[in-house]
Coordinates of C-alpha atoms in Angstrom, one line a residue:
M950 CA 115.3 101.2 99.1
L951 CA 114.5 99.0 96.1
D952 CA 115.7 99.7 92.6
G953 CA 116.0 98.5 89.1
D954 CA 119.1 96.4 89.9
L955 CA 117.0 94.3 92.3
V956 CA 114.3 93.8 89.7
E957 CA 116.8 92.8 87.0
A958 CA 118.5 90.4 89.4
V959 CA 115.2 88.8 90.4
L960 CA 114.0 88.5 86.8
A961 CA 117.3 87.0 85.8
G962 CA 117.0 84.3 88.4
A963 CA 113.3 83.7 88.3
W964 CA 111.7 80.4 87.2
R965 CA 109.0 80.5 84.5
R966 CA 109.3 84.3 84.1
D967 CA 107.5 84.1 80.8
S968 CA 104.6 82.2 82.1
V969 CA 101.3 83.7 80.9
L970 CA 99.5 82.8 84.2
H971 CA 102.2 83.1 86.8
G972 CA 105.0 85.1 85.3
D973 CA 106.3 88.7 85.1
E974 CA 103.1 90.3 83.9
H975 CA 101.2 88.8 86.8
W976 CA 104.0 89.9 89.3
R977 CA 103.7 93.5 88.0
C978 CA 99.9 93.4 88.4
V979 CA 100.1 92.0 92.0
A980 CA 102.7 94.7 92.9
A981 CA 100.5 97.4 91.4
S982 CA 97.4 96.2 93.2
G983 CA 99.2 95.7 96.4
L984 CA 100.7 99.2 96.4
A985 CA 97.2 100.6 95.7
L986 CA 95.8 98.8 98.7
A987 CA 98.8 99.8 100.9
N988 CA 98.1 103.4 100.0
H989 CA 95.0 103.3 102.2
D990 CA 96.8 102.1 105.3
P991 CA 99.8 104.0 106.6
A992 CA 100.7 100.9 108.7
A993 CA 101.3 98.8 105.6
D994 CA 105.0 98.4 104.6
R995 CA 105.1 99.4 100.9
L996 CA 108.6 98.0 100.3
V997 CA 107.4 94.6 101.6
V998 CA 104.3 94.8 99.4
F999 CA 106.3 95.6 96.3
S1000 CA 108.8 92.8 97.1
F1001 CA 105.9 90.4 97.5
G1002 CA 104.6 91.2 94.1
L1003 CA 108.0 90.8 92.6
L1004 CA 108.9 87.5 94.3
H1005 CA 105.8 85.5 95.3
D1006 CA 105.6 83.3 92.2
T1007 CA 109.3 83.3 91.1
R1008 CA 109.7 79.7 92.2
R1009 CA 106.8 78.0 90.6
E1010 CA 107.6 74.7 88.9
N1011 CA 104.4 74.5 86.9
E1012 CA 101.2 76.3 86.1
H1013 CA 98.9 74.0 88.1
F1014 CA 99.3 72.4 91.5
D1015 CA 102.6 73.5 93.2
P1016 CA 102.0 73.8 96.9
D1017 CA 105.7 74.4 97.7
H1018 CA 106.2 77.4 95.5
G1019 CA 105.6 79.8 98.3
P1020 CA 108.2 78.4 100.7
R1021 CA 110.6 78.1 97.8
A1022 CA 110.0 81.8 96.9
A1023 CA 110.5 82.8 100.5
A1024 CA 113.8 80.9 100.6
Y1025 CA 114.8 82.8 97.4
A1026 CA 114.0 86.1 99.2
R1027 CA 116.3 85.1 102.0
E1028 CA 119.0 84.3 99.5
L1029 CA 118.6 87.7 97.9
V1030 CA 118.9 89.4 101.3
A1031 CA 122.0 87.3 102.2
A1032 CA 123.6 88.3 98.9
G1033 CA 122.9 92.0 99.5
V1034 CA 120.6 92.3 96.5
L1035 CA 117.4 92.8 98.5
M1036 CA 117.8 95.4 101.2
L1037 CA 115.2 94.7 103.9
A1038 CA 115.6 94.9 107.6
V1039 CA 115.1 91.6 109.5
P1040 CA 111.5 92.4 110.6
Q1041 CA 110.6 93.3 107.0
L1042 CA 112.2 90.1 105.6
E1043 CA 110.3 88.0 108.1
L1044 CA 107.0 89.7 107.2
L1045 CA 107.7 89.2 103.5
C1046 CA 108.6 85.6 103.9
H1047 CA 105.5 84.9 106.0
A1048 CA 103.4 86.5 103.3
I1049 CA 105.1 84.6 100.5
E1050 CA 105.1 81.2 102.2
L1051 CA 101.4 81.3 102.9
H1052 CA 100.0 83.3 100.0
S1053 CA 98.2 80.4 98.3
D1054 CA 96.8 78.8 101.5
G1055 CA 93.5 80.6 101.5
L1056 CA 94.1 82.6 104.7
V1057 CA 93.2 86.1 105.7
S1058 CA 95.2 88.5 107.9
D1059 CA 94.7 91.5 110.1
D1060 CA 98.3 92.6 109.5
P1061 CA 98.0 95.5 106.9
T1062 CA 101.0 94.5 105.0
I1063 CA 100.1 90.8 104.6
A1064 CA 96.5 91.8 103.9
A1065 CA 97.6 94.0 101.0
C1066 CA 99.9 91.3 99.7
W1067 CA 97.3 88.5 99.8
D1068 CA 94.4 90.6 98.6
A1069 CA 96.5 91.9 95.7
D1070 CA 97.2 88.3 94.5
R1071 CA 93.6 87.2 95.0
L1072 CA 92.3 90.2 92.9
H1073 CA 94.0 88.5 90.0
L1074 CA 92.6 85.0 90.4
P1075 CA 90.1 85.5 87.5
R1076 CA 93.1 85.2 85.1
V1077 CA 93.2 81.5 86.0
G1078 CA 89.4 81.1 85.9
I1079 CA 88.8 81.5 89.7
D1080 CA 86.2 83.8 91.0
P1081 CA 87.7 85.0 94.3
R1082 CA 85.7 84.4 97.5
Q1083 CA 84.8 87.7 99.0
D1084 CA 85.2 86.3 102.5
L1085 CA 88.9 85.6 101.8
F1086 CA 89.7 89.2 101.2
S1087 CA 91.5 90.6 104.2
T1088 CA 90.6 94.3 103.4
S1089 CA 87.3 95.9 102.7
L1090 CA 88.9 97.7 99.9
A1091 CA 89.4 94.5 97.9
R1092 CA 85.8 93.3 98.3
G1093 CA 83.1 93.8 95.6
R1094 CA 83.0 94.0 91.8
E1095 CA 84.8 97.3 91.4
P1096 CA 88.2 96.1 92.7
L1097 CA 88.0 93.1 90.5
A1098 CA 87.1 95.3 87.5
R1099 CA 90.2 97.5 88.3
A1100 CA 92.4 94.4 88.4
E1101 CA 91.0 93.3 85.1
L1102 CA 92.0 96.6 83.5
L1103 CA 95.4 96.3 85.1
R1104 CA 95.9 92.9 83.5
A1105 CA 95.1 94.4 80.1
S1106 CA 98.0 96.9 80.5
P1107 CA 100.4 96.0 83.3
P1108 CA 102.7 98.8 84.5
T1109 CA 106.4 98.5 83.9
W1110 CA 108.7 97.8 86.8
A1111 CA 110.2 101.3 86.4
A1112 CA 106.7 102.8 86.8
L1113 CA 106.1 100.7 89.9
L1114 CA 109.4 101.7 91.4
R1115 CA 108.5 105.3 91.0
L1116 CA 105.4 104.6 93.2
L1117 CA 107.6 103.7 96.2

C-alpha cells in the first residue's frame, strides 16, 4: 500500500518540485486523472497509476526539451523500491517503469494500466500550450472535449496528496 510517508519521501527528493509546468501540482492532476480512468477498468493497477502520477516528472532537468527525464524517473522509482520506500511487487515495478520511461514518446498502449497513465498525462498537455491529438489517447474515455474540460477544472484546483491516497 502507498502512504503519506512515500509521498513525503518522493517530494523531498524530487527535482523541480515547484515547477509551474512539471511540478507537484501537475503530478497531483495526473494522479487524479489516472485514477479516474483506472476506475473504469478493473484490470488497471491503481497503485501503479498513482505511483506514475507521483513519479513521472520528478527527474526533469528543465521545462523544455528533456528526453531522458522518463528513464531518470524510472531509475528513481527503482531506487525507492530498493530502499523500501515504494512497496510494489516486481511486476508492478516493471509496469510502472515502462510507463514512466516511455510516457513522453507519443505512444499508445492496450495495457489498461499504461493506458491510464499515458492518457492522464496527455489530458494535461494544454497547460503547456499543446492540444492533445485524439489518436494518441489509448482509451476511449480520454477522447473528446469533455475529458479535457474535466482536466482543466482539475488544474484549477488540484487535489491534495492526502485526498488522492484516500482514493486508493
